[in-house]
Short mmCIF file of C-alpha atoms in Angstrom, two decimals:
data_model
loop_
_atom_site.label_atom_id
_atom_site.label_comp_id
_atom_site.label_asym_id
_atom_site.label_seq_id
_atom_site.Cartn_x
_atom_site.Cartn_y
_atom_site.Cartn_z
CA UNK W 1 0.00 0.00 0.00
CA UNK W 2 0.69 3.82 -0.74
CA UNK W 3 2.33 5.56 2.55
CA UNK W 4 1.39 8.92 3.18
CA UNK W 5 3.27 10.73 5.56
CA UNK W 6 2.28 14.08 6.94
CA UNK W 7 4.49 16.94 8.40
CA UNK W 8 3.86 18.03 11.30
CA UNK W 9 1.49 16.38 13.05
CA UNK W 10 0.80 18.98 15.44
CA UNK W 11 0.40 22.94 14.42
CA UNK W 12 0.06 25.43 16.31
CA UNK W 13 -0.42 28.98 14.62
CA UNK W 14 -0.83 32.08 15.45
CA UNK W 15 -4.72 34.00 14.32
CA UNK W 16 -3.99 35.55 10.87
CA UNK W 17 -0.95 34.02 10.44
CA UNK W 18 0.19 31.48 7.41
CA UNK W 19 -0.04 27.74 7.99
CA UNK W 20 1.86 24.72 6.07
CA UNK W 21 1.37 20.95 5.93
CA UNK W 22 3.41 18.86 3.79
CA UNK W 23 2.52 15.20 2.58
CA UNK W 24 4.69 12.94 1.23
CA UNK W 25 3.77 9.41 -0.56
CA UNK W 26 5.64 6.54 -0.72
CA UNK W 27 5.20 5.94 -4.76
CA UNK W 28 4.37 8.73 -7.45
CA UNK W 29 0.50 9.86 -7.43
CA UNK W 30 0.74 10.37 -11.15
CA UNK W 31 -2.19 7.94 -12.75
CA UNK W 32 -1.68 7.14 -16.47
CA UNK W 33 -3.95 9.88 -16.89
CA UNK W 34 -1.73 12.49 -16.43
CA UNK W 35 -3.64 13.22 -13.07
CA UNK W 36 -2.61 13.30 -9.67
CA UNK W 37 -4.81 12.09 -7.82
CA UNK W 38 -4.15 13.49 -4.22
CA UNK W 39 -7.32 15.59 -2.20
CA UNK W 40 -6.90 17.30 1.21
CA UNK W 41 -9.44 16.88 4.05
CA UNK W 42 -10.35 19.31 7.31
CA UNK W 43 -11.90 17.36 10.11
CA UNK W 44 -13.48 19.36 13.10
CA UNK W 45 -13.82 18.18 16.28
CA UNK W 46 -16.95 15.90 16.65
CA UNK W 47 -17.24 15.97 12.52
CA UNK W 48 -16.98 13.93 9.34
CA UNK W 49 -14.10 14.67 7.18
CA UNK W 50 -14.95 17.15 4.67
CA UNK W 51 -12.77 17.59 1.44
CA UNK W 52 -11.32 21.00 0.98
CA UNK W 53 -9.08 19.94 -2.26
CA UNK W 54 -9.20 17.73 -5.27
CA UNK W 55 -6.49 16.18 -7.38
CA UNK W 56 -4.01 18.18 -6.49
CA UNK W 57 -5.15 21.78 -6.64
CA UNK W 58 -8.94 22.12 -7.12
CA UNK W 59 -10.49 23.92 -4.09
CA UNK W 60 -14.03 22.43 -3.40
CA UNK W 61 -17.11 24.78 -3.55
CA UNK W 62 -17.66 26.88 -0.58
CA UNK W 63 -13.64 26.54 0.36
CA UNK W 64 -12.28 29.54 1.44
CA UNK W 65 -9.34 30.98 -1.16
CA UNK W 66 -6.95 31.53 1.60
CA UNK W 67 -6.95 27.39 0.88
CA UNK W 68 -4.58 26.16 -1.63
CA UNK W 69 -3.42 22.68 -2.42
CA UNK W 70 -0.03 22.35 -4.63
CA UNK W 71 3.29 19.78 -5.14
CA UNK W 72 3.85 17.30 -8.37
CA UNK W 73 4.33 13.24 -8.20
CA UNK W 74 4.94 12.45 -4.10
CA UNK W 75 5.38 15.84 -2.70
CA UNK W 76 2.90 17.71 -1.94
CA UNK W 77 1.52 20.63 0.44
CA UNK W 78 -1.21 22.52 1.95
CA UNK W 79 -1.56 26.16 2.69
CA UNK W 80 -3.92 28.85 4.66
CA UNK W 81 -2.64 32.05 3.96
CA UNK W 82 -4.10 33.48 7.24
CA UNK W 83 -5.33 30.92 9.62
CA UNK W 84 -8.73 31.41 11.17
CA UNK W 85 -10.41 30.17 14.63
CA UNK W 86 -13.11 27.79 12.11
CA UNK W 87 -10.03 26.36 10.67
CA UNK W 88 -8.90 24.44 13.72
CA UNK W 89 -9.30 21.12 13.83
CA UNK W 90 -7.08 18.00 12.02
CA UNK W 91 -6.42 17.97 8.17
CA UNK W 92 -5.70 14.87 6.03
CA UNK W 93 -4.06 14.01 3.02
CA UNK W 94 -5.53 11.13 0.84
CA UNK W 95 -4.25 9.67 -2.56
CA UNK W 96 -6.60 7.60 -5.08
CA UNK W 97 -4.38 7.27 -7.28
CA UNK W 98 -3.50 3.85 -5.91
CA UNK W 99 -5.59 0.78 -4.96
CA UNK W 100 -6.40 1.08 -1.53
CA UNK W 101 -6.51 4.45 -1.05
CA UNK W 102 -4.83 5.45 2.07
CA UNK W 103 -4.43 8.40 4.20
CA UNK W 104 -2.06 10.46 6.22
CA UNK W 105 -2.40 10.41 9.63
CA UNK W 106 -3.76 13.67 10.05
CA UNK W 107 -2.04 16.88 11.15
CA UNK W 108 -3.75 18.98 14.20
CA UNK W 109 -3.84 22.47 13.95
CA UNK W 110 -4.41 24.81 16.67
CA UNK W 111 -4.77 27.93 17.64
CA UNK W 112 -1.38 29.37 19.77
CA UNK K 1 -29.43 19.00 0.50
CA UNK K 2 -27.67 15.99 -0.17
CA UNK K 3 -27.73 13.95 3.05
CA UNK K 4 -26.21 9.99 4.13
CA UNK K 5 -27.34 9.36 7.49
CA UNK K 6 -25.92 6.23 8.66
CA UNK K 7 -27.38 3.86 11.40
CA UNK K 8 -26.36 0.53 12.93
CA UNK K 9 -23.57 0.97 15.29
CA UNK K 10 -23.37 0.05 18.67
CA UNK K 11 -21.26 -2.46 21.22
CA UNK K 12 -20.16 -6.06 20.47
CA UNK K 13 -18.69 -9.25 22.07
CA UNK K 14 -15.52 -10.54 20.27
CA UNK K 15 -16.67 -12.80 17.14
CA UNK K 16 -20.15 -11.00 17.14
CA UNK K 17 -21.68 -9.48 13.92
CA UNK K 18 -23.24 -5.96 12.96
CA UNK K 19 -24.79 -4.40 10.29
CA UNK K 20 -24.30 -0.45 9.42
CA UNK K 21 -26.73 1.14 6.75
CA UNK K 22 -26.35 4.51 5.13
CA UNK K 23 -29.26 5.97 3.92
CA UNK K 24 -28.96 8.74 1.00
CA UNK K 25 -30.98 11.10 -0.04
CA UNK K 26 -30.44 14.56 -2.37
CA UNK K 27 -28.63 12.58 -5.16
CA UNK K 28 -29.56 9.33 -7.46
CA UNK K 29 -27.71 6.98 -5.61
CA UNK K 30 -27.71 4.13 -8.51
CA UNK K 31 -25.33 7.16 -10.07
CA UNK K 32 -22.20 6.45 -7.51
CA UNK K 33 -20.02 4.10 -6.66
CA UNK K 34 -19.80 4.13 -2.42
CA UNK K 35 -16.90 3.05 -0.29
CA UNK K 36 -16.94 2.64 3.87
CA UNK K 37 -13.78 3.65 5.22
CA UNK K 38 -13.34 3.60 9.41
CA UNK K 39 -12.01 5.80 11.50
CA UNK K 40 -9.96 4.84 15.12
CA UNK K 41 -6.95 6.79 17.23
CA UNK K 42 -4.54 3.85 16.79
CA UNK K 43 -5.09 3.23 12.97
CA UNK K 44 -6.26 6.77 11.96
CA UNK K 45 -8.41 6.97 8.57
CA UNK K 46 -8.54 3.26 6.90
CA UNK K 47 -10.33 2.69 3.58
CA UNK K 48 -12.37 -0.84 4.06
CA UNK K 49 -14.42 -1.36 0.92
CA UNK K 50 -16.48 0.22 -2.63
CA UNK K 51 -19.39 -1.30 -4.30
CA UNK K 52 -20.12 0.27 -8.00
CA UNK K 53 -23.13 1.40 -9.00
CA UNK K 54 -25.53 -1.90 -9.26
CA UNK K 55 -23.74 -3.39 -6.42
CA UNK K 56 -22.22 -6.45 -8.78
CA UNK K 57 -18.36 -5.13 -8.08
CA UNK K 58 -16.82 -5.12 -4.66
CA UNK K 59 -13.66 -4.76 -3.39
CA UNK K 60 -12.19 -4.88 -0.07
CA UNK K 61 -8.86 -3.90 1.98
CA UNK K 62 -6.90 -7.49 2.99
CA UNK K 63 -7.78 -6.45 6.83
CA UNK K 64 -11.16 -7.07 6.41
CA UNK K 65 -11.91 -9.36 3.61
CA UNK K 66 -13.61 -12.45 4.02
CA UNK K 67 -15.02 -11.22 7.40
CA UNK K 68 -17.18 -7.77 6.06
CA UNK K 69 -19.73 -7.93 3.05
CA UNK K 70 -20.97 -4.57 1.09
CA UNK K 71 -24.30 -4.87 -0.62
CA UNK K 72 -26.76 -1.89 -1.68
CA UNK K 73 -30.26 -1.39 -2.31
CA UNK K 74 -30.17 1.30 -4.89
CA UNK K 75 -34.67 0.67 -4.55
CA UNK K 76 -34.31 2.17 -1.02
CA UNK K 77 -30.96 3.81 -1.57
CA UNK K 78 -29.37 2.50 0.82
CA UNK K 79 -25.97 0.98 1.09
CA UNK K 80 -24.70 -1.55 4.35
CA UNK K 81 -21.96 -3.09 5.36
CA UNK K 82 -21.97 -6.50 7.72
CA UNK K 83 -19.16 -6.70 10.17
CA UNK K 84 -18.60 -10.58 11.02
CA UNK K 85 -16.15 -12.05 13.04
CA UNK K 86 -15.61 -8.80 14.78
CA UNK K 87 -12.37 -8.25 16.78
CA UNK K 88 -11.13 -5.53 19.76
CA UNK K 89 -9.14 -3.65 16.71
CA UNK K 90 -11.92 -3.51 14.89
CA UNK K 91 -13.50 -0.69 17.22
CA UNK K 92 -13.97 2.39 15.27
CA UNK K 93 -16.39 5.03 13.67
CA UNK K 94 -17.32 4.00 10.40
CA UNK K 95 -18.40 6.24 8.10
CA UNK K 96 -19.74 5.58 4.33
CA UNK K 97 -18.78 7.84 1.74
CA UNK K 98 -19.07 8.49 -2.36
CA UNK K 99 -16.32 7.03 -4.01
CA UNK K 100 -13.73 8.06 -5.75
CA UNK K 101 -14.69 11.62 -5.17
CA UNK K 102 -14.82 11.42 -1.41
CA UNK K 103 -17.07 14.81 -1.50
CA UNK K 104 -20.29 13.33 0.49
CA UNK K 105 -20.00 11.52 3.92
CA UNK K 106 -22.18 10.28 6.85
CA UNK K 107 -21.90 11.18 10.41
CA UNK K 108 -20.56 8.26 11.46
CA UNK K 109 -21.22 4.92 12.87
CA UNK K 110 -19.53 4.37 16.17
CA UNK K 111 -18.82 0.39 16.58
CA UNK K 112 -17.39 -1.44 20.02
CA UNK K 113 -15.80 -4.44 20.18
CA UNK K 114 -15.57 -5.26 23.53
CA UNK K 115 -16.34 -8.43 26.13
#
């Protein structure tokens, strides 16, 4: 199976400030396609994972801009440009690029 | 609104059984493929299972095949997953989702394994 390793696993950020998670798979997430295949998920406490990205880059509907989702074939990142309280809570990586698709183990972010 | 409300969990012996549903509504569920994936502090997010659209392909993780069925009812849209065989590490929340996109999920499905 496809590792996904996330970076750090705990966050702690300052209100308005900038905010980085990095994701790194064990095998390329480039599908014959020409696609990568990789989405990003925000989990707050007591809720279901929501996706906030799509292969790659795409930011879902409703997504705040100060998201963004970047990185090419097994590195790859997440950015808030200026964190807000509603964004605390633990965010996921997820490739389906690869049969099973697996997931990060999640990186916490809170507020300093 | 699209909604999946899931039902079914609840606390088990060892080698006991339990079935989830997820009910969906706000979409034509015969459109999607679904997938369960589970949810516990030791194994973090863990993709189980998808069924396509008429419920004739399935495919499971190694962890849990031969011991958890998918099956759907695309007349009552409704998809369900039986847990045999159960085991402690099997305690989780289980939630169903649309698969591949991932974009719609239910609350969750909290399951015990426990004597």
């Amino acid at each position: 199976d496809v590792v996904m390793t996330q970076s750090p696993l705990s966050l702690p950020v300052t209100l308005g400030q900038p905010a980085s998670i990095s994701c790194r798979s064990s095998q390329s997430l480039v599908y014959s396609d020409g696609n990568t295949y990789l989405n990003w998920f925000q989990q707050r406490p007591g809720q279901s994972p929501r996706r906030l990205i799509f292969k790659l880059s795409n930011r879902d509907s409703g997504v705040p801009d100060r998201f963004s989702g970047s990185g090419s074939g097994s590195d790859f990142t997440l950015k808030i440009s200026r964190v807000e309280a509603e964004d605390v809570g633990v965010y996921y990586c997820m490739q389906g690029t690869h049969w099973p698709n697996t997931f990060g183990q999640g990186t916490k972010l809170e507020i300093k | 609104e699209v909604q999946l409300v899931q039902s079914g969990g609840g606390w088990v012996q060892p080698g006991g059984s339990l079935r989830l549903s997820c009910t969906v509504s706000g979409l034509t569920f015969s459109n999607y493929w679904m997938t369960w994936v589970r949810q516990s502090p030791g194994r973090g997010l863990e993709f189980l299972a998808n069924i396509n659209q008429d419920g004739s392909e399935k495919n499971f993780v190694d962890s849990v095949k031969g011991r958890f069925t998918v099956s759907r009812d695309n007349i009552k849209n409704s998809l369900y997953l039986q847990l045999n065989s159960l085991r402690a590490e099997d305690t989780a929340v289980y939630y169903c989702a649309n698969y591949p996109q991932w974009y719609f999920w239910g609350q969750g499905s909290l399951v015990t394994v426990s004597s």
